[in-house]
Coordinates of C-alpha atoms in Angstrom, one line a residue:
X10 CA 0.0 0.0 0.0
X11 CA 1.0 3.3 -0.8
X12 CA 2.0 6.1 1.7
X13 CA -0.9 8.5 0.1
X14 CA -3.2 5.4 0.6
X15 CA -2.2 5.4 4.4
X16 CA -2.8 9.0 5.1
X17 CA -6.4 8.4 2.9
X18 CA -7.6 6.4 5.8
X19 CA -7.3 9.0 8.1
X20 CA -7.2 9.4 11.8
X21 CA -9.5 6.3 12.3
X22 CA -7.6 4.2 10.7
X23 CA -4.4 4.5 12.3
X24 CA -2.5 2.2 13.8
X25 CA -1.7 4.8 16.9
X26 CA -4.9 5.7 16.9
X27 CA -6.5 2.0 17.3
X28 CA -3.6 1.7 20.4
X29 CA -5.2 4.8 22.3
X30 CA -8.7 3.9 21.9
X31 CA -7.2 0.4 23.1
X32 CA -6.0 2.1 26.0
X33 CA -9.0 4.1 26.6
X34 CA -11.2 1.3 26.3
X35 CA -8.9 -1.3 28.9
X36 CA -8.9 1.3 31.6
X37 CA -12.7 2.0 31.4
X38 CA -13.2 -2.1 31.6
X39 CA -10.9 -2.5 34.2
X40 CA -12.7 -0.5 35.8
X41 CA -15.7 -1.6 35.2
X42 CA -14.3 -5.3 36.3
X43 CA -12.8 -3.9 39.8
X44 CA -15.8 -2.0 40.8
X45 CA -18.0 -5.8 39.8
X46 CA -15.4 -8.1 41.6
X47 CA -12.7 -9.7 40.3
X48 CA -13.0 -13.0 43.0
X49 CA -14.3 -16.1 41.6
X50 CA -18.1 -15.9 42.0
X51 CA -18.3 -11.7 41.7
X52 CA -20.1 -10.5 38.9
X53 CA -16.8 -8.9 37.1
X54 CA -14.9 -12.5 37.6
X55 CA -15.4 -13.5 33.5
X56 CA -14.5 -10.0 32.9
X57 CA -11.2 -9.9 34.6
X58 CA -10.8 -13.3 33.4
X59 CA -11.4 -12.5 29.8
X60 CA -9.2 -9.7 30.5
X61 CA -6.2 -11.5 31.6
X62 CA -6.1 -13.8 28.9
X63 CA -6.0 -11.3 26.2
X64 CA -3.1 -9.3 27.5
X65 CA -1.5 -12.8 28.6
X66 CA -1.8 -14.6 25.2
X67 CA -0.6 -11.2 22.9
X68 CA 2.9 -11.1 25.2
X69 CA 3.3 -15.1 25.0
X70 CA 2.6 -14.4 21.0
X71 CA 5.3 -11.9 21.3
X72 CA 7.9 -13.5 23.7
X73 CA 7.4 -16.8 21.1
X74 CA 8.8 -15.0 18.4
X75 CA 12.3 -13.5 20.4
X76 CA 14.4 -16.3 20.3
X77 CA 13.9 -17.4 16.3
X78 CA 14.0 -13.3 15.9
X79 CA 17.7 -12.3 17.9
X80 CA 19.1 -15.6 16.6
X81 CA 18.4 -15.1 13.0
X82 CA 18.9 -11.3 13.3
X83 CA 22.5 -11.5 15.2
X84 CA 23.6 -14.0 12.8
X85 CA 23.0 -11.9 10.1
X86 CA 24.0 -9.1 11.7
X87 CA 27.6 -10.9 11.8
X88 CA 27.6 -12.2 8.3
X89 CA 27.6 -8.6 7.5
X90 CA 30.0 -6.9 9.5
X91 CA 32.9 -7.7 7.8
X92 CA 35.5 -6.1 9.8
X93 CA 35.4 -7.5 13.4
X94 CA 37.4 -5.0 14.7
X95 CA 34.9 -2.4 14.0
X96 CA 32.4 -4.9 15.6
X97 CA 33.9 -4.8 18.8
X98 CA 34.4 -0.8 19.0
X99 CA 30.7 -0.9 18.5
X100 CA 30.2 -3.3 21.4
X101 CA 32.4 -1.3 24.0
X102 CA 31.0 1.9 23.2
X103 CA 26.9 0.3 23.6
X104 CA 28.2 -1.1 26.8
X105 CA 29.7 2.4 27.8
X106 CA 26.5 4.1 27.3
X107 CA 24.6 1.6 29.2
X108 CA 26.8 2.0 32.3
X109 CA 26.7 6.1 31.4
X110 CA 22.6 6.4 31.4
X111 CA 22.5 4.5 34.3
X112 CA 24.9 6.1 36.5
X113 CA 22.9 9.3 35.9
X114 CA 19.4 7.4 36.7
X115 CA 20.9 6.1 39.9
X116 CA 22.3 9.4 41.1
X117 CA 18.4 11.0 40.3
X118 CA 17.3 8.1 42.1
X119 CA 19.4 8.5 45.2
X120 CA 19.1 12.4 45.4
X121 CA 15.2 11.7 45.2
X122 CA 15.1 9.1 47.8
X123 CA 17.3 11.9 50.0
X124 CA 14.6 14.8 49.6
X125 CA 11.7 13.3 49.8
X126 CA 12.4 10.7 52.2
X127 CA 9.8 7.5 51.3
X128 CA 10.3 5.8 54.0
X129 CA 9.3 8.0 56.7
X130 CA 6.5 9.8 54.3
X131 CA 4.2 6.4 54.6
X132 CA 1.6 4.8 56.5
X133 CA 2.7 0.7 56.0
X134 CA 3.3 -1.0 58.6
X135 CA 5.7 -3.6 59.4
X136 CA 3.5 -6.5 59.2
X137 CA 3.3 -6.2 55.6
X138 CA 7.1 -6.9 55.4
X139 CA 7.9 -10.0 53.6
X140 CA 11.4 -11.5 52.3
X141 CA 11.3 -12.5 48.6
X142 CA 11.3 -15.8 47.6
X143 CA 12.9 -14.7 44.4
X144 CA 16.7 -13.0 44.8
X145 CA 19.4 -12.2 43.3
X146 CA 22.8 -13.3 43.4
X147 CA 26.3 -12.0 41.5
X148 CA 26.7 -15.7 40.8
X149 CA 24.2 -14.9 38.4
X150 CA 25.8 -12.9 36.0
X151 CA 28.2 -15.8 35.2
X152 CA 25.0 -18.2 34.7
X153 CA 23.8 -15.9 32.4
X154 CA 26.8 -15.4 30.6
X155 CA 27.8 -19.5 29.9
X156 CA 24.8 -21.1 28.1
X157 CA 23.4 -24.0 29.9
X158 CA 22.2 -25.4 26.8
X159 CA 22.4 -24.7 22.4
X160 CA 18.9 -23.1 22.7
X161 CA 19.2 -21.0 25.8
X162 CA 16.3 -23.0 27.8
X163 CA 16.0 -23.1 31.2
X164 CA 13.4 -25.3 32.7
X165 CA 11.9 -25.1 36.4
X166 CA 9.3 -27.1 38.4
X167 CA 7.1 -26.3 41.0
X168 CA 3.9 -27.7 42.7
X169 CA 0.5 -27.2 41.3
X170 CA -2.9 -28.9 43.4
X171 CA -0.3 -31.5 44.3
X172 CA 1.2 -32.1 41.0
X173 CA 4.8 -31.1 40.3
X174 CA 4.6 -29.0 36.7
X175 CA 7.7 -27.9 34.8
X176 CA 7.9 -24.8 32.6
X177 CA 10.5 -23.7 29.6
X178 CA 12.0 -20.4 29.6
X179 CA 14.7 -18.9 27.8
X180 CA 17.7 -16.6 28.9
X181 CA 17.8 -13.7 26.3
X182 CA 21.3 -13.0 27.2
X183 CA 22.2 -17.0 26.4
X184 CA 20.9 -16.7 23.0
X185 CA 22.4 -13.7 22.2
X186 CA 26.2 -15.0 22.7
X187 CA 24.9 -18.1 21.0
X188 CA 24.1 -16.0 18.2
X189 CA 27.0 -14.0 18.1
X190 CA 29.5 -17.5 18.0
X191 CA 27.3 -19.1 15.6
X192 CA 27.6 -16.0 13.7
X193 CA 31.3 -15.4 13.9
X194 CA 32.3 -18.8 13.3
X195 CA 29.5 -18.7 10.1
X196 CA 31.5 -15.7 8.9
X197 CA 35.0 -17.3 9.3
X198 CA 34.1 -20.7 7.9
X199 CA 34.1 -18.6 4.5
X200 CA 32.0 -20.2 1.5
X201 CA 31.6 -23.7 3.1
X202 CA 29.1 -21.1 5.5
X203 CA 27.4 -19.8 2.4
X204 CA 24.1 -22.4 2.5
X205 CA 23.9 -21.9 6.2
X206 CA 23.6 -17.8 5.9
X207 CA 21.2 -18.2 3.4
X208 CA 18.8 -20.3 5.2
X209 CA 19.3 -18.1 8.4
X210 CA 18.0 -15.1 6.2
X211 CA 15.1 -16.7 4.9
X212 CA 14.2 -17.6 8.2
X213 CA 14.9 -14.2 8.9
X214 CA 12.3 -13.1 6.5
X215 CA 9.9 -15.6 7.7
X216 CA 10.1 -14.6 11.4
X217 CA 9.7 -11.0 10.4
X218 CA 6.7 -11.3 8.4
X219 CA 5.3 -13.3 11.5
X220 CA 6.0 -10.3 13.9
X221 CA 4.0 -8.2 11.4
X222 CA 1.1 -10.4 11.9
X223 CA 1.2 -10.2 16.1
X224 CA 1.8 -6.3 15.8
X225 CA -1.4 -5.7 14.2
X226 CA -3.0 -7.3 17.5
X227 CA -1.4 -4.6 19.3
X228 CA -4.7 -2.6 20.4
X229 CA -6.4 -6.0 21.2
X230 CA -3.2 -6.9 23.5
X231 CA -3.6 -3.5 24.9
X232 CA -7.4 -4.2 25.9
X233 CA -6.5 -6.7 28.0
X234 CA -3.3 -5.8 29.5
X235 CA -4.0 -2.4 31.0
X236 CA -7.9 -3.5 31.6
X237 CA -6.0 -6.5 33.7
X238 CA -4.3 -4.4 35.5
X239 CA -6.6 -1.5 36.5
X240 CA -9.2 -4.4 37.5
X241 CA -6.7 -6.7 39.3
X242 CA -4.3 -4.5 41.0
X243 CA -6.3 -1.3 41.2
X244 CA -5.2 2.0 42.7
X245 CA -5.6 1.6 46.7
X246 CA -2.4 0.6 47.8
X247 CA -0.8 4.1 46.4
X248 CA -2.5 5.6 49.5
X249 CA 0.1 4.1 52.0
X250 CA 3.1 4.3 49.8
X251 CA 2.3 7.5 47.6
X252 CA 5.6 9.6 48.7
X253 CA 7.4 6.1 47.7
X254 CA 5.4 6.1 44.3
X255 CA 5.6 9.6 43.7
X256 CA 9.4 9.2 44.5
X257 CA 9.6 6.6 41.5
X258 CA 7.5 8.1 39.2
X259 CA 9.3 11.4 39.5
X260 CA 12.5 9.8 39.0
X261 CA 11.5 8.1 35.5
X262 CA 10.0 10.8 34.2
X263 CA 13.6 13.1 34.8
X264 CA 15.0 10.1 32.9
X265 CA 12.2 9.5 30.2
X266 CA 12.0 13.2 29.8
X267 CA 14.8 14.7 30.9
X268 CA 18.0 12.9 30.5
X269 CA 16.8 11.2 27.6
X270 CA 15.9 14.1 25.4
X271 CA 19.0 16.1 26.5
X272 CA 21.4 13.2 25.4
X273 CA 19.7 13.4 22.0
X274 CA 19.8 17.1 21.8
X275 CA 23.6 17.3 22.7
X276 CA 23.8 14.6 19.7
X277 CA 22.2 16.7 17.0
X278 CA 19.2 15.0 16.8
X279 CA 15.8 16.0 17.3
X280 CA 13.9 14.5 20.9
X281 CA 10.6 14.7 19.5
X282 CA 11.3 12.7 16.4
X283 CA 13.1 10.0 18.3
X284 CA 9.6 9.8 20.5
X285 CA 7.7 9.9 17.8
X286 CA 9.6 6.8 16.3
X287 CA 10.0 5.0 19.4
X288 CA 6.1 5.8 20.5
X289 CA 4.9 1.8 19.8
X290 CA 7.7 0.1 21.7
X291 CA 7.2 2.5 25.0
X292 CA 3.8 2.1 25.0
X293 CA 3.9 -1.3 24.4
X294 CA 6.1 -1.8 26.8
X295 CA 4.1 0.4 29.2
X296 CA 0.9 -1.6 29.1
X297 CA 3.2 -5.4 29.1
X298 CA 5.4 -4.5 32.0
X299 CA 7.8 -6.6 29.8
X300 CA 10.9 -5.9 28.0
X301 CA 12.0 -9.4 26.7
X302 CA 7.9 -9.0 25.3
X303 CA 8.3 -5.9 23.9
X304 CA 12.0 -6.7 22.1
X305 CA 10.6 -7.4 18.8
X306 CA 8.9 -4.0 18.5
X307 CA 11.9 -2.0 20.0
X308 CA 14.3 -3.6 17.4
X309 CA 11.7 -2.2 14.5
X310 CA 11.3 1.0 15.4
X311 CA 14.8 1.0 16.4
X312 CA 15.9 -0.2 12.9
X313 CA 13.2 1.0 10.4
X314 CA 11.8 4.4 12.4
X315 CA 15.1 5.9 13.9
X316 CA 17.8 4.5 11.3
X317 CA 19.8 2.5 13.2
X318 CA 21.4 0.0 11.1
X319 CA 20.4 -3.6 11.4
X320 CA 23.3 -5.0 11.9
X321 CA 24.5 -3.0 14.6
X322 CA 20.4 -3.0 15.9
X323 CA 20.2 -6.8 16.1
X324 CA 22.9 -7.1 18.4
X325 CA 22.6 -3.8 20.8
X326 CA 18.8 -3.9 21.4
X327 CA 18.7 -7.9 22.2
X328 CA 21.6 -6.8 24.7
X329 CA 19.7 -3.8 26.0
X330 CA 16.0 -5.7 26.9
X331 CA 18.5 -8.1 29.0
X332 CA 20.8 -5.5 30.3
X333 CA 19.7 -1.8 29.6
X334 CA 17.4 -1.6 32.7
X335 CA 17.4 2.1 33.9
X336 CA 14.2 2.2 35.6
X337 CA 14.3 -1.3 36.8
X338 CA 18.1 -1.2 37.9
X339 CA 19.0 2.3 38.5
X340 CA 16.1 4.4 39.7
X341 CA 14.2 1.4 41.1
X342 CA 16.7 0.0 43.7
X343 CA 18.5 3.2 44.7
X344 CA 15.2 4.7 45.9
X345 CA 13.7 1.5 47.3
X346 CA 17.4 0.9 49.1
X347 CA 16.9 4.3 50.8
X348 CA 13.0 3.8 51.7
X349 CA 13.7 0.7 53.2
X350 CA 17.1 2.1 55.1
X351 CA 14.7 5.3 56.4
X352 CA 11.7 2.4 57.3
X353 CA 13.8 0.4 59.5
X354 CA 16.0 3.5 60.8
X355 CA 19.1 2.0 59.4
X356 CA 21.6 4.9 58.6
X357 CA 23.5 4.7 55.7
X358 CA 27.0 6.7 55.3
X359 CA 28.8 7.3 52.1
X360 CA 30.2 3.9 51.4
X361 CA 26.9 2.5 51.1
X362 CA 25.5 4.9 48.6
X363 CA 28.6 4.4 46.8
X364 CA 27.7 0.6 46.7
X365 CA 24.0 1.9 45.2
X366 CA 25.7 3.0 42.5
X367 CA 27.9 0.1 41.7
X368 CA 25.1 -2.5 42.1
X369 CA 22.7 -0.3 40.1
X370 CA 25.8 0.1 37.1
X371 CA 27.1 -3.1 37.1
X372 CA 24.7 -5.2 38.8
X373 CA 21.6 -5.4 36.1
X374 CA 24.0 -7.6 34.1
X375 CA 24.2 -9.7 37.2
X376 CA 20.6 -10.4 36.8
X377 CA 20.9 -11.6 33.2
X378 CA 20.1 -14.8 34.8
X379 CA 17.0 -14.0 36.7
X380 CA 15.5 -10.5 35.5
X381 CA 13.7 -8.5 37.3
X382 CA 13.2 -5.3 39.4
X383 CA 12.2 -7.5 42.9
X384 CA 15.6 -9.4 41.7
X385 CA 17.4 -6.3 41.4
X386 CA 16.1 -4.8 45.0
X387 CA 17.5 -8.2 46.7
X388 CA 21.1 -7.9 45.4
X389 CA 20.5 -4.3 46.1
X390 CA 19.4 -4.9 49.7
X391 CA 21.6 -7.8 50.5
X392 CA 24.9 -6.1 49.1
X393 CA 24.3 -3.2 51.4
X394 CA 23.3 -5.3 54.5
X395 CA 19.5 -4.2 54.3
X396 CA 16.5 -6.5 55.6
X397 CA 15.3 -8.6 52.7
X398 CA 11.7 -8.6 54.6
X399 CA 11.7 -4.9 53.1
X400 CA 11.1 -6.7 49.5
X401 CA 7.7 -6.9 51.2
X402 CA 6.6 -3.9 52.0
X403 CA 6.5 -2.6 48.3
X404 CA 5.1 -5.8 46.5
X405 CA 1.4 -4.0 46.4
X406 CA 1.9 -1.5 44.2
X407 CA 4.9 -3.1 42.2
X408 CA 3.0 -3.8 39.2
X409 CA 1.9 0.0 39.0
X410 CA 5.2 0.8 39.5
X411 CA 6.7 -1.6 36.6
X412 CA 4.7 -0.4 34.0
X413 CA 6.6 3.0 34.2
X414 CA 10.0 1.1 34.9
X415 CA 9.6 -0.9 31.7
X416 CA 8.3 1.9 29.6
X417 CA 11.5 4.1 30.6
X418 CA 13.7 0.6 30.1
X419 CA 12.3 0.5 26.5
X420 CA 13.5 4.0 25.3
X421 CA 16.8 3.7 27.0
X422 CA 17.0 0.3 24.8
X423 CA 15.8 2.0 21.4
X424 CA 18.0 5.3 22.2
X425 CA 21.7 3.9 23.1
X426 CA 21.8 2.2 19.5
X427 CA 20.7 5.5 17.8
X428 CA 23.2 7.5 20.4
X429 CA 26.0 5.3 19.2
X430 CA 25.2 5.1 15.5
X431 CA 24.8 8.8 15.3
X432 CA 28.2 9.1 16.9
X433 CA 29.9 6.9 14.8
X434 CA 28.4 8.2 11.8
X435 CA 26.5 5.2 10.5
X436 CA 22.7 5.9 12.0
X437 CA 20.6 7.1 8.5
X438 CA 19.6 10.7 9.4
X439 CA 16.9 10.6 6.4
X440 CA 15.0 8.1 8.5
X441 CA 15.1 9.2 11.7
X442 CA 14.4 13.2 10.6
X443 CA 11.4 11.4 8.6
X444 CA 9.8 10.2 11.5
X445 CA 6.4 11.7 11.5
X446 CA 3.0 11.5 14.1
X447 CA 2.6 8.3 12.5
X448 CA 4.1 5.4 14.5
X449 CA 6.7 3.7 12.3
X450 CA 4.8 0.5 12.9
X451 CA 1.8 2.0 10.7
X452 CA 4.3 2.2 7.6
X453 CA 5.6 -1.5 8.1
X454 CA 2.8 -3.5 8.6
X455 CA 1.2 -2.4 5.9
X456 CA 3.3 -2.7 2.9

């Protein structure tokens, strides 16, 4: 279809459009499902149930495509990066943007948790206190570095009505060094290598045109996600931990609309248009509370709206939805350190802030093995000698909280590769200036 045809169909028919009206129309039935009941046997159970299922299915659609997408995509990636050398300048100068970003987010997140003190601003009590059964450990950043297995599974059981049941789950940071050494080793096998690369872009092409398909579903995901979450969590725990919320929220919008914007602008490139480019993934990422769900979307806009090339885009953003966690593993932790330091009157001198920032800089690539910002808070707590129980106190309004972590995670993901490219003179300016109202998704799905 034609550009002209696009604009013909007008406001209506647009795909950023159809996601607002999505999100319009999940709130108001969430709502509508909290205020029926959501408990089995309440009137607004099927709701909530109906709910759930949408936003659940659209991110397993989505998070069933990464794994044939960063493994097709990094390999060739590889097969065209000729010089390896360059390669690597690339990959030291992602990871030093990564650390850079989120040395600033923790420092906002520190000097936040400072002045408006959380944990003495809040009504909780202690009894809500509650050590996670999920932590963090630095052992983990070597588990997520050394593949267990060629496909980057990982496979855990637990008990269900008395039966034990075993899930499959994949380690994005696994499958992207198996990529990268299938890759290399494709490109130095020479011409014997030839069949192989062409089979890996055909499947490429194949798992692309696939994505296309689940993207359209977009406003129908959206339905059920937010509408799952307004109906199931609700807004009544923010009265007990509101200075702690506000705290967060304050702290990823500086980021989101602060830091991020002014990093572009000292780059020569235009904020607005990278937000305008990058509109689908944050919002999808927003309403999923999932990164590793939203990676297919961030490597298109990042490729195809803000001119990133793709072989450089296939290997930073898969990197960056494992890695790249500012609001989950910079802003998150430092304030939720200090709230629970202030809760339980624990002092904490300069040496322990100091140890903020290293876990927050280095330590979200010690979670490669177990994501997460609950994860992230335990190594944060436990590295600075802080009650675990503390975990506890925030779990009620976590899930309002991670939908603006993953949001913010997502643009840091889509902006270090355009940072980078544009600094090493390889990101297309044509695109990214191009980039229009019109999410970039709009002009891809329907050529």
């Amino acid at each position: 279809m034609a550009q002209a045809d696009v604009k013909r169909r007008g406001l209506l028919g647009s795909f950023g459009f159809q996601v607002l009206a999505a999100m319009v129309i999940g709130l108001v039935l969430g709502l509508i499902a909290r205020h029926l009941g959501t408990e089995e046997g309440q009137q607004g159970y099927a709701l909530s149930e109906t709910l759930k299922l949408l936003g659940s299915t659209f991110v397993q659609l989505l998070r069933v495509l990464v794994p044939p997408l960063v493994f097709t995509a990094i390999v060739a990636s590889i097969a065209n990066l000729r010089e390896l050398q360059n390669a690597a300048a690339l990959v030291w100068r992602t990871l030093f943007w990564f650390a850079l970003t989120a040395l600033i987010a923790v420092f906002i997140g520190i000097a936040l948790g400072l002045i408006l003190q959380p944990g003495v601003n809040t009504s909780i009590t202690a009894a809500a206190a509650e050590a996670s059964r999920t932590q963090g450990s630095w052992l983990d950043f070597l588990k997520g570095l050394v593949p267990s297995n060629m496909l980057g599974l990982t496979a855990s059981s637990k008990m269900t009505d008395g039966a034990p049941v075993t899930t499959l789950s994949f380690n994005v940071l696994q499958i992207v060094i198996i990529s990268l050494v299938t890759g290399i080793a494709a490109l130095r096998s020479g011409a014997a290598a030839d069949p192989f690369l062409a089979f890996n872009a055909s499947a490429l092409a194949v798992v692309r045109k696939i994505l296309w398909w689940v993207i359209r579903l977009t406003p129908i995901g959206t339905i059920g996600l937010l509408g799952n979450a307004v109906g199931h969590y609700g807004w009544d725990a923010l009265a007990q931990l509101g200075a702690f919320a506000a705290a967060v929220y304050i702290g990823l919008g500086l980021v989101l609309f602060g830091v991020y914007p002014a990093l572009l602008a000292l780059n020569g490139l235009n904020p607005l248009k990278f937000y305008l480019a990058a509109w689908p993934a944050i919002q999808l990422g927003f309403v999923s509370r999932s990164s590793i769900g939203t990676l297919p979307v961030t490597q298109t806009v990042t490729e195809s709206g803000l001119g990133v090339p793709r072989a450089y885009a296939a290997f930073a953003v898969p990197l960056g939805a494992t890695t790249k966690m500012d609001g989950c593993a910079a802003i998150y932790p430092a304030i939720a350190a200090i709230f629970v330091a202030q809760f339980y009157g624990v002092p904490l001198v300069f040496t322990d802030y100091l140890l903020i920032v290293f876990v927050s800089v280095i330590g979200s690539a010690a979670t490669a093995g177990l994501t997460g910002a609950v994860v992230m808070l335990t190594l944060t707590l436990s590295t600075l000698g802080l009650p675990l129980e503390g975990v506890g106190l925030l779990l009620a309004i976590d899930p309002i909280l991670d939908m603006g972590r993953t949001a913010t995670n997502v643009a840091g993901q889509a902006l270090i590769p355009t940072l980078v490219a544009k600094r090493q003179g390889t990101l297309d300016q044509a695109v990214y200036d191009a980039a229009s109202v019109e999410p970039v998704i709009e002009d891809l799905t329907v050529r």
